[in-house]
Each structure stands twice: as C-alpha cells, then as structure tokens.
JSON list of C-alpha atoms in Angstrom, two decimals:
[
{"chain": "A", "resi": 259, "resn": "MET", "atom": "CA", "xyz": [110.82, 7.31, 178.41]},
{"chain": "A", "resi": 260, "resn": "THR", "atom": "CA", "xyz": [111.93, 4.80, 175.80]},
{"chain": "A", "resi": 261, "resn": "PRO", "atom": "CA", "xyz": [113.38, 5.88, 172.49]},
{"chain": "A", "resi": 262, "resn": "GLU", "atom": "CA", "xyz": [110.24, 4.65, 170.72]},
{"chain": "A", "resi": 263, "resn": "GLN", "atom": "CA", "xyz": [108.04, 6.77, 173.01]},
{"chain": "A", "resi": 264, "resn": "THR", "atom": "CA", "xyz": [110.28, 9.80, 172.45]},
{"chain": "A", "resi": 265, "resn": "THR", "atom": "CA", "xyz": [110.00, 9.32, 168.71]},
{"chain": "A", "resi": 266, "resn": "ILE", "atom": "CA", "xyz": [106.22, 8.93, 168.91]},
{"chain": "A", "resi": 267, "resn": "GLU", "atom": "CA", "xyz": [106.00, 12.07, 171.08]},
{"chain": "A", "resi": 268, "resn": "ALA", "atom": "CA", "xyz": [108.13, 14.02, 168.62]},
{"chain": "A", "resi": 269, "resn": "LEU", "atom": "CA", "xyz": [106.00, 12.83, 165.72]},
{"chain": "A", "resi": 270, "resn": "ARG", "atom": "CA", "xyz": [102.86, 13.85, 167.60]},
{"chain": "A", "resi": 271, "resn": "ARG", "atom": "CA", "xyz": [104.26, 17.36, 168.12]},
{"chain": "A", "resi": 272, "resn": "TRP", "atom": "CA", "xyz": [105.24, 17.62, 164.46]},
{"chain": "A", "resi": 273, "resn": "SER", "atom": "CA", "xyz": [101.80, 16.41, 163.55]},
{"chain": "A", "resi": 274, "resn": "GLN", "atom": "CA", "xyz": [100.22, 19.16, 165.67]},
{"chain": "A", "resi": 275, "resn": "ILE", "atom": "CA", "xyz": [102.59, 21.76, 164.20]},
{"chain": "A", "resi": 276, "resn": "LEU", "atom": "CA", "xyz": [101.73, 20.63, 160.69]},
{"chain": "A", "resi": 277, "resn": "LEU", "atom": "CA", "xyz": [98.04, 20.72, 161.58]},
{"chain": "A", "resi": 278, "resn": "TRP", "atom": "CA", "xyz": [98.36, 24.33, 162.78]},
{"chain": "A", "resi": 279, "resn": "VAL", "atom": "CA", "xyz": [100.45, 25.22, 159.74]},
{"chain": "A", "resi": 280, "resn": "SER", "atom": "CA", "xyz": [97.80, 23.67, 157.48]},
{"chain": "A", "resi": 281, "resn": "VAL", "atom": "CA", "xyz": [95.14, 25.72, 159.28]},
{"chain": "A", "resi": 282, "resn": "LEU", "atom": "CA", "xyz": [97.16, 28.96, 159.36]},
{"chain": "A", "resi": 283, "resn": "LEU", "atom": "CA", "xyz": [98.47, 28.91, 155.80]},
{"chain": "A", "resi": 284, "resn": "PRO", "atom": "CA", "xyz": [95.04, 29.42, 154.18]},
{"chain": "A", "resi": 285, "resn": "ILE", "atom": "CA", "xyz": [94.28, 32.16, 156.70]},
{"chain": "A", "resi": 286, "resn": "LEU", "atom": "CA", "xyz": [97.62, 33.87, 155.94]},
{"chain": "A", "resi": 287, "resn": "GLY", "atom": "CA", "xyz": [96.92, 33.40, 152.23]},
{"chain": "A", "resi": 288, "resn": "ALA", "atom": "CA", "xyz": [93.52, 35.04, 152.62]},
{"chain": "A", "resi": 289, "resn": "VAL", "atom": "CA", "xyz": [95.09, 37.90, 154.61]},
{"chain": "A", "resi": 290, "resn": "ALA", "atom": "CA", "xyz": [97.74, 38.29, 151.91]},
{"chain": "A", "resi": 291, "resn": "VAL", "atom": "CA", "xyz": [95.09, 38.35, 149.17]},
{"chain": "A", "resi": 292, "resn": "GLY", "atom": "CA", "xyz": [93.07, 40.93, 151.13]},
{"chain": "A", "resi": 293, "resn": "ALA", "atom": "CA", "xyz": [96.17, 43.02, 151.77]},
{"chain": "A", "resi": 294, "resn": "ARG", "atom": "CA", "xyz": [97.16, 42.84, 148.11]},
{"chain": "A", "resi": 295, "resn": "TYR", "atom": "CA", "xyz": [93.63, 43.83, 147.03]},
{"chain": "A", "resi": 296, "resn": "TYR", "atom": "CA", "xyz": [93.69, 46.81, 149.45]},
{"chain": "A", "resi": 297, "resn": "VAL", "atom": "CA", "xyz": [97.16, 47.89, 148.27]},
{"chain": "A", "resi": 298, "resn": "GLU", "atom": "CA", "xyz": [96.12, 47.65, 144.60]},
{"chain": "A", "resi": 299, "resn": "GLN", "atom": "CA", "xyz": [92.91, 49.59, 145.23]},
{"chain": "A", "resi": 300, "resn": "ARG", "atom": "CA", "xyz": [94.79, 52.29, 147.15]},
{"chain": "A", "resi": 301, "resn": "ALA", "atom": "CA", "xyz": [97.47, 52.48, 144.43]},
{"chain": "A", "resi": 302, "resn": "SER", "atom": "CA", "xyz": [94.73, 52.78, 141.81]},
{"chain": "A", "resi": 303, "resn": "GLN", "atom": "CA", "xyz": [93.04, 55.60, 143.77]},
{"chain": "A", "resi": 304, "resn": "LEU", "atom": "CA", "xyz": [96.36, 57.41, 144.21]},
{"chain": "A", "resi": 305, "resn": "ALA", "atom": "CA", "xyz": [97.17, 57.04, 140.50]},
{"chain": "A", "resi": 306, "resn": "ALA", "atom": "CA", "xyz": [93.72, 58.37, 139.57]},
{"chain": "A", "resi": 307, "resn": "HIS", "atom": "CA", "xyz": [94.17, 61.32, 141.96]},
{"chain": "A", "resi": 308, "resn": "ILE", "atom": "CA", "xyz": [97.65, 62.09, 140.56]},
{"chain": "A", "resi": 309, "resn": "THR", "atom": "CA", "xyz": [96.32, 61.88, 137.00]},
{"chain": "A", "resi": 310, "resn": "GLU", "atom": "CA", "xyz": [93.36, 64.12, 137.83]},
{"chain": "A", "resi": 311, "resn": "SER", "atom": "CA", "xyz": [95.68, 66.65, 139.50]},
{"chain": "A", "resi": 312, "resn": "ALA", "atom": "CA", "xyz": [98.01, 66.58, 136.50]},
{"chain": "A", "resi": 313, "resn": "ILE", "atom": "CA", "xyz": [95.08, 67.14, 134.12]},
{"chain": "A", "resi": 314, "resn": "GLN", "atom": "CA", "xyz": [93.81, 70.02, 136.27]},
{"chain": "A", "resi": 315, "resn": "ARG", "atom": "CA", "xyz": [97.28, 71.60, 136.35]},
{"chain": "A", "resi": 316, "resn": "ALA", "atom": "CA", "xyz": [97.59, 71.18, 132.58]},
{"chain": "A", "resi": 317, "resn": "LYS", "atom": "CA", "xyz": [94.20, 72.89, 132.09]},
{"chain": "A", "resi": 318, "resn": "GLU", "atom": "CA", "xyz": [95.21, 75.75, 134.40]},
{"chain": "A", "resi": 319, "resn": "ASP", "atom": "CA", "xyz": [98.56, 76.11, 132.60]},
{"chain": "A", "resi": 320, "resn": "ALA", "atom": "CA", "xyz": [96.79, 76.13, 129.23]},
{"chain": "A", "resi": 321, "resn": "THR", "atom": "CA", "xyz": [94.33, 78.78, 130.44]},
{"chain": "A", "resi": 322, "resn": "ALA", "atom": "CA", "xyz": [97.19, 80.91, 131.79]},
{"chain": "A", "resi": 323, "resn": "ALA", "atom": "CA", "xyz": [99.10, 80.49, 128.53]},
{"chain": "A", "resi": 324, "resn": "ARG", "atom": "CA", "xyz": [96.03, 81.56, 126.50]},
{"chain": "A", "resi": 325, "resn": "THR", "atom": "CA", "xyz": [95.58, 84.58, 128.76]},
{"chain": "A", "resi": 326, "resn": "ASP", "atom": "CA", "xyz": [99.27, 85.50, 128.41]},
{"chain": "A", "resi": 327, "resn": "LEU", "atom": "CA", "xyz": [99.07, 85.08, 124.64]},
{"chain": "A", "resi": 328, "resn": "ALA", "atom": "CA", "xyz": [95.94, 87.24, 124.43]},
{"chain": "A", "resi": 329, "resn": "ASP", "atom": "CA", "xyz": [97.65, 89.92, 126.57]},
{"chain": "A", "resi": 330, "resn": "LEU", "atom": "CA", "xyz": [100.74, 89.80, 124.36]},
{"chain": "A", "resi": 331, "resn": "LYS", "atom": "CA", "xyz": [98.64, 90.06, 121.20]},
{"chain": "A", "resi": 332, "resn": "GLU", "atom": "CA", "xyz": [96.75, 93.02, 122.64]},
{"chain": "A", "resi": 333, "resn": "LYS", "atom": "CA", "xyz": [99.98, 94.77, 123.67]},
{"chain": "A", "resi": 334, "resn": "THR", "atom": "CA", "xyz": [101.69, 94.22, 120.33]},
{"chain": "A", "resi": 335, "resn": "ALA", "atom": "CA", "xyz": [98.69, 94.67, 118.02]},
{"chain": "A", "resi": 336, "resn": "PRO", "atom": "CA", "xyz": [98.62, 97.97, 116.16]},
{"chain": "A", "resi": 337, "resn": "ARG", "atom": "CA", "xyz": [95.90, 100.48, 116.98]},
{"chain": "A", "resi": 338, "resn": "LEU", "atom": "CA", "xyz": [92.99, 100.37, 114.56]},
{"chain": "A", "resi": 339, "resn": "LEU", "atom": "CA", "xyz": [89.67, 102.20, 114.44]},
{"chain": "A", "resi": 340, "resn": "ALA", "atom": "CA", "xyz": [86.91, 99.76, 115.29]},
{"chain": "A", "resi": 341, "resn": "ALA", "atom": "CA", "xyz": [83.52, 100.01, 113.58]},
{"chain": "A", "resi": 342, "resn": "THR", "atom": "CA", "xyz": [81.95, 101.02, 116.91]},
{"chain": "A", "resi": 343, "resn": "GLN", "atom": "CA", "xyz": [84.48, 103.84, 117.30]},
{"chain": "A", "resi": 344, "resn": "ARG", "atom": "CA", "xyz": [83.76, 105.13, 113.80]},
{"chain": "A", "resi": 345, "resn": "THR", "atom": "CA", "xyz": [80.03, 105.06, 114.52]},
{"chain": "A", "resi": 346, "resn": "ALA", "atom": "CA", "xyz": [80.54, 106.97, 117.80]},
{"chain": "A", "resi": 347, "resn": "MET", "atom": "CA", "xyz": [82.76, 109.60, 116.13]},
{"chain": "A", "resi": 348, "resn": "LEU", "atom": "CA", "xyz": [80.68, 110.40, 113.04]},
{"chain": "A", "resi": 349, "resn": "PRO", "atom": "CA", "xyz": [77.95, 112.53, 114.68]},
{"chain": "A", "resi": 350, "resn": "MET", "atom": "CA", "xyz": [80.60, 114.54, 116.55]},
{"chain": "A", "resi": 351, "resn": "ILE", "atom": "CA", "xyz": [82.69, 115.14, 113.42]},
{"chain": "A", "resi": 352, "resn": "ALA", "atom": "CA", "xyz": [79.71, 116.82, 111.79]},
{"chain": "A", "resi": 353, "resn": "HIS", "atom": "CA", "xyz": [80.56, 119.89, 113.95]},
{"chain": "A", "resi": 354, "resn": "LEU", "atom": "CA", "xyz": [84.04, 119.98, 112.38]},
{"chain": "A", "resi": 355, "resn": "LYS", "atom": "CA", "xyz": [83.09, 119.50, 108.72]},
{"chain": "A", "resi": 356, "resn": "GLY", "atom": "CA", "xyz": [85.10, 121.71, 106.37]},
{"chain": "A", "resi": 357, "resn": "LEU", "atom": "CA", "xyz": [87.69, 122.67, 109.04]},
{"chain": "A", "resi": 358, "resn": "PRO", "atom": "CA", "xyz": [91.42, 122.04, 108.57]},
{"chain": "A", "resi": 359, "resn": "ILE", "atom": "CA", "xyz": [92.62, 119.22, 110.83]},
{"chain": "A", "resi": 360, "resn": "ALA", "atom": "CA", "xyz": [96.16, 117.91, 110.44]},
{"chain": "A", "resi": 361, "resn": "PHE", "atom": "CA", "xyz": [97.62, 114.69, 111.82]},
{"chain": "A", "resi": 362, "resn": "ALA", "atom": "CA", "xyz": [101.20, 114.03, 112.87]},
{"chain": "A", "resi": 363, "resn": "CYS", "atom": "CA", "xyz": [102.98, 110.86, 113.97]},
{"chain": "A", "resi": 364, "resn": "ARG", "atom": "CA", "xyz": [106.29, 109.90, 115.55]},
{"chain": "A", "resi": 365, "resn": "MET", "atom": "CA", "xyz": [109.29, 109.84, 113.28]},
{"chain": "A", "resi": 366, "resn": "MET", "atom": "CA", "xyz": [110.29, 106.28, 112.33]},
{"chain": "A", "resi": 367, "resn": "ASP", "atom": "CA", "xyz": [107.36, 104.74, 114.25]},
{"chain": "A", "resi": 368, "resn": "GLY", "atom": "CA", "xyz": [105.32, 102.68, 111.78]},
{"chain": "A", "resi": 369, "resn": "GLU", "atom": "CA", "xyz": [102.52, 101.88, 114.24]},
{"chain": "A", "resi": 370, "resn": "SER", "atom": "CA", "xyz": [102.01, 105.53, 115.20]},
{"chain": "A", "resi": 371, "resn": "CYS", "atom": "CA", "xyz": [102.09, 106.64, 111.55]},
{"chain": "A", "resi": 372, "resn": "ASP", "atom": "CA", "xyz": [99.67, 103.92, 110.44]},
{"chain": "A", "resi": 373, "resn": "PHE", "atom": "CA", "xyz": [97.20, 105.00, 113.12]},
{"chain": "A", "resi": 374, "resn": "ALA", "atom": "CA", "xyz": [97.62, 108.70, 112.21]},
{"chain": "A", "resi": 375, "resn": "THR", "atom": "CA", "xyz": [97.04, 107.85, 108.53]},
{"chain": "A", "resi": 376, "resn": "GLU", "atom": "CA", "xyz": [93.90, 105.86, 109.38]},
{"chain": "A", "resi": 377, "resn": "LEU", "atom": "CA", "xyz": [92.55, 108.73, 111.50]},
{"chain": "A", "resi": 378, "resn": "ALA", "atom": "CA", "xyz": [93.38, 111.23, 108.75]},
{"chain": "A", "resi": 379, "resn": "ALA", "atom": "CA", "xyz": [91.56, 109.15, 106.12]},
{"chain": "A", "resi": 380, "resn": "PHE", "atom": "CA", "xyz": [88.51, 108.82, 108.38]},
{"chain": "A", "resi": 381, "resn": "PHE", "atom": "CA", "xyz": [88.32, 112.58, 109.07]},
{"chain": "A", "resi": 382, "resn": "LEU", "atom": "CA", "xyz": [88.82, 113.31, 105.37]},
{"chain": "A", "resi": 383, "resn": "SER", "atom": "CA", "xyz": [85.97, 110.97, 104.43]},
{"chain": "A", "resi": 384, "resn": "ALA", "atom": "CA", "xyz": [83.79, 112.72, 107.06]},
{"chain": "A", "resi": 385, "resn": "GLY", "atom": "CA", "xyz": [84.25, 116.07, 105.26]},
{"chain": "A", "resi": 386, "resn": "CYS", "atom": "CA", "xyz": [87.15, 117.74, 107.09]},
{"chain": "A", "resi": 387, "resn": "GLN", "atom": "CA", "xyz": [90.07, 119.37, 105.29]},
{"chain": "A", "resi": 388, "resn": "VAL", "atom": "CA", "xyz": [92.91, 116.95, 106.02]},
{"chain": "A", "resi": 389, "resn": "PRO", "atom": "CA", "xyz": [96.37, 117.47, 104.53]},
{"chain": "A", "resi": 390, "resn": "GLU", "atom": "CA", "xyz": [99.02, 114.74, 104.22]},
{"chain": "A", "resi": 391, "resn": "PRO", "atom": "CA", "xyz": [100.05, 113.44, 107.68]},
{"chain": "A", "resi": 392, "resn": "ILE", "atom": "CA", "xyz": [103.28, 114.88, 109.14]},
{"chain": "A", "resi": 393, "resn": "LYS", "atom": "CA", "xyz": [105.75, 112.10, 109.94]},
{"chain": "A", "resi": 394, "resn": "THR", "atom": "CA", "xyz": [108.43, 114.06, 111.76]},
{"chain": "A", "resi": 395, "resn": "SER", "atom": "CA", "xyz": [107.11, 114.30, 115.33]},
{"chain": "A", "resi": 396, "resn": "LEU", "atom": "CA", "xyz": [109.65, 113.79, 118.11]},
{"chain": "A", "resi": 397, "resn": "ASN", "atom": "CA", "xyz": [106.91, 113.67, 120.76]},
{"chain": "A", "resi": 398, "resn": "ASP", "atom": "CA", "xyz": [106.58, 110.45, 122.76]},
{"chain": "A", "resi": 399, "resn": "LEU", "atom": "CA", "xyz": [103.03, 110.94, 124.18]},
{"chain": "A", "resi": 400, "resn": "PRO", "atom": "CA", "xyz": [102.71, 107.33, 125.43]},
{"chain": "A", "resi": 401, "resn": "GLY", "atom": "CA", "xyz": [99.29, 105.99, 124.52]},
{"chain": "A", "resi": 402, "resn": "TYR", "atom": "CA", "xyz": [97.43, 109.22, 123.79]},
{"chain": "A", "resi": 403, "resn": "LEU", "atom": "CA", "xyz": [96.81, 111.92, 121.17]},
{"chain": "A", "resi": 404, "resn": "ALA", "atom": "CA", "xyz": [97.80, 115.54, 121.76]},
{"chain": "A", "resi": 405, "resn": "ILE", "atom": "CA", "xyz": [95.48, 118.15, 120.23]},
{"chain": "A", "resi": 406, "resn": "THR", "atom": "CA", "xyz": [97.09, 121.52, 119.60]},
{"chain": "A", "resi": 407, "resn": "ALA", "atom": "CA", "xyz": [96.26, 124.57, 117.47]},
{"chain": "A", "resi": 408, "resn": "ARG", "atom": "CA", "xyz": [98.66, 126.46, 115.17]},
{"chain": "A", "resi": 409, "resn": "GLY", "atom": "CA", "xyz": [97.86, 129.93, 113.80]},
{"chain": "A", "resi": 410, "resn": "LYS", "atom": "CA", "xyz": [94.35, 131.31, 113.43]},
{"chain": "A", "resi": 411, "resn": "VAL", "atom": "CA", "xyz": [92.02, 128.63, 114.73]},
{"chain": "A", "resi": 412, "resn": "ASP", "atom": "CA", "xyz": [88.60, 128.91, 116.38]},
{"chain": "A", "resi": 413, "resn": "PRO", "atom": "CA", "xyz": [89.40, 128.32, 120.09]},
{"chain": "A", "resi": 414, "resn": "ASP", "atom": "CA", "xyz": [86.42, 125.91, 120.40]},
{"chain": "A", "resi": 415, "resn": "VAL", "atom": "CA", "xyz": [87.74, 123.52, 117.76]},
{"chain": "A", "resi": 416, "resn": "PRO", "atom": "CA", "xyz": [90.35, 121.70, 119.92]},
{"chain": "A", "resi": 417, "resn": "ASN", "atom": "CA", "xyz": [87.71, 120.90, 122.56]},
{"chain": "A", "resi": 418, "resn": "LYS", "atom": "CA", "xyz": [85.21, 119.77, 119.90]},
{"chain": "A", "resi": 419, "resn": "LEU", "atom": "CA", "xyz": [87.92, 117.53, 118.49]},
{"chain": "A", "resi": 420, "resn": "LEU", "atom": "CA", "xyz": [88.67, 116.20, 121.97]},
{"chain": "A", "resi": 421, "resn": "ALA", "atom": "CA", "xyz": [84.96, 115.31, 122.35]},
{"chain": "A", "resi": 422, "resn": "VAL", "atom": "CA", "xyz": [85.17, 113.27, 119.12]},
{"chain": "A", "resi": 423, "resn": "PHE", "atom": "CA", "xyz": [88.02, 111.14, 120.50]},
{"chain": "A", "resi": 424, "resn": "VAL", "atom": "CA", "xyz": [86.43, 110.83, 123.94]},
{"chain": "A", "resi": 425, "resn": "ALA", "atom": "CA", "xyz": [83.24, 109.50, 122.29]},
{"chain": "A", "resi": 426, "resn": "ALA", "atom": "CA", "xyz": [85.32, 106.78, 120.64]},
{"chain": "A", "resi": 427, "resn": "GLY", "atom": "CA", "xyz": [87.24, 105.95, 123.83]},
{"chain": "A", "resi": 428, "resn": "ILE", "atom": "CA", "xyz": [90.54, 107.11, 122.33]},
{"chain": "A", "resi": 429, "resn": "PRO", "atom": "CA", "xyz": [92.80, 108.75, 124.96]},
{"chain": "A", "resi": 430, "resn": "ALA", "atom": "CA", "xyz": [93.44, 112.38, 123.95]},
{"chain": "A", "resi": 431, "resn": "ARG", "atom": "CA", "xyz": [94.34, 115.71, 125.56]},
{"chain": "A", "resi": 432, "resn": "VAL", "atom": "CA", "xyz": [94.30, 119.32, 124.51]},
{"chain": "A", "resi": 433, "resn": "GLU", "atom": "CA", "xyz": [97.82, 120.56, 125.25]},
{"chain": "A", "resi": 434, "resn": "THR", "atom": "CA", "xyz": [100.60, 122.73, 123.98]},
{"chain": "A", "resi": 435, "resn": "VAL", "atom": "CA", "xyz": [103.18, 120.89, 121.91]},
{"chain": "A", "resi": 436, "resn": "ASN", "atom": "CA", "xyz": [106.70, 122.27, 121.60]},
{"chain": "A", "resi": 437, "resn": "GLU", "atom": "CA", "xyz": [107.05, 123.99, 118.23]},
{"chain": "A", "resi": 438, "resn": "ASN", "atom": "CA", "xyz": [110.48, 122.47, 117.56]},
{"chain": "A", "resi": 439, "resn": "SER", "atom": "CA", "xyz": [109.27, 118.92, 118.28]},
{"chain": "A", "resi": 440, "resn": "ILE", "atom": "CA", "xyz": [107.72, 118.61, 114.79]},
{"chain": "A", "resi": 441, "resn": "GLY", "atom": "CA", "xyz": [109.63, 119.30, 111.57]},
{"chain": "A", "resi": 442, "resn": "ALA", "atom": "CA", "xyz": [106.85, 121.30, 109.90]},
{"chain": "A", "resi": 443, "resn": "TRP", "atom": "CA", "xyz": [103.40, 122.53, 110.91]},
{"chain": "A", "resi": 444, "resn": "TYR", "atom": "CA", "xyz": [100.43, 123.41, 108.74]},
{"chain": "A", "resi": 445, "resn": "ASN", "atom": "CA", "xyz": [99.30, 127.02, 109.06]},
{"chain": "A", "resi": 446, "resn": "ASP", "atom": "CA", "xyz": [95.97, 127.85, 110.71]},
{"chain": "A", "resi": 447, "resn": "ALA", "atom": "CA", "xyz": [95.02, 124.27, 111.56]},
{"chain": "A", "resi": 448, "resn": "VAL", "atom": "CA", "xyz": [94.37, 122.10, 114.57]},
{"chain": "A", "resi": 449, "resn": "HIS", "atom": "CA", "xyz": [96.94, 119.32, 114.76]},
{"chain": "A", "resi": 450, "resn": "VAL", "atom": "CA", "xyz": [96.42, 115.87, 116.24]},
{"chain": "A", "resi": 451, "resn": "VAL", "atom": "CA", "xyz": [99.78, 114.46, 117.29]},
{"chain": "A", "resi": 452, "resn": "VAL", "atom": "CA", "xyz": [99.72, 110.69, 117.64]},
{"chain": "A", "resi": 453, "resn": "GLY", "atom": "CA", "xyz": [102.10, 109.34, 120.26]},
{"chain": "A", "resi": 454, "resn": "ARG", "atom": "CA", "xyz": [103.54, 105.86, 120.57]},
{"chain": "A", "resi": 455, "resn": "LYS", "atom": "CA", "xyz": [101.36, 102.95, 121.58]},
{"chain": "A", "resi": 456, "resn": "ALA", "atom": "CA", "xyz": [101.20, 102.49, 125.36]},
{"chain": "A", "resi": 457, "resn": "ARG", "atom": "CA", "xyz": [102.96, 99.35, 126.61]}
]
C-alpha cells in the first residue's frame, strides 16, 4: 500500500470515528441530562422526606415538652379547693354545722398550711366552729388528710367528716395521730391534719 493510500485509509477511519463520536455525543448528553434530572428529583424527594421527618420530630418533641411542663405544673402547684369540690362538700357539711372542727398543718410547710387555712375558712363559712389553724404538726402524711378526735367528740363525727372529703375527691383517712406530733390540740374537737403534698 502506498503512503497516499495509507493516509487516505487513516483519514477514512478517523472520519468514521468522528462520525460515531458525533452520533454518540448527543446520546451521551441526553443520558447525562436524564441522569441529572433523576438525581435532582431523587435528591428533592429525599430532602422533602428529611424535612417532613424533622418537622414531625419537632412536633412530637413539642408535644412531649408540653406534657412534661403540664405534669411539672401539676406536681408543683399548690392544692386549692375547686368550685366543684366546694359544691360537692356543702350538702355533707350541713350534718356538721355548729360542731368544733380544727385544722392543723405541717410546721414550716407553706403549701400545707395554705391548704389547711383554705379548708378552715370554707368550713367556717359553712357554719362549723373552726378555731385558728394549728401550724405545728410534725406529721408527714404524704398527700392525704388525717382525721382524728381529741376529747369528748361524737364518735360519728370523724366518719361524717371523712364523707365530706370523699365527696370532694380529697384523700383522707380516719386514724390515730400521735399526741406529741402536734404542739397543741384543741379540747373536745375533731382535728383535720393536713399532710404534705404528694409528689
């Protein structure tokens, strides 16, 4: 083969290669565009899914935080007589009108003493004989009231008093309280000893 023929043959091959390249390049470009579109779509879907998951987690965290806050408020809030409790107690207190009922609270426990004072004021306004609350109790009584009699007291009164608190949903028990656990007792009276708030 002459040098001219070799050159022509080489040019023909390069021409065919360039022809194939010119045909393949647009196809590769189209494949690249399709691949890029697919990758972008998939990335967009993944980003949307991650964002949605993050929003859902944030909502769940916020709900849990609100629940925790409500629980904390309930645990730390002082006890107060609700209007519904007062309404439930009033008809029952009618059986105790005119009787001496004393209230005592834990020494140096503001929450317990505030609740005892509120109960005392309510019973006084309902017609019971209620002396000044005793603030020297050493009794713990976690979350409930102890009802105990001192001196000459009608034996039915402690149970009638218990029924008043049960009607209001206030935990209470009729029980003997150690005489030395309170600095001073009122004579011939039923005592309601308010314990600390349950945790």
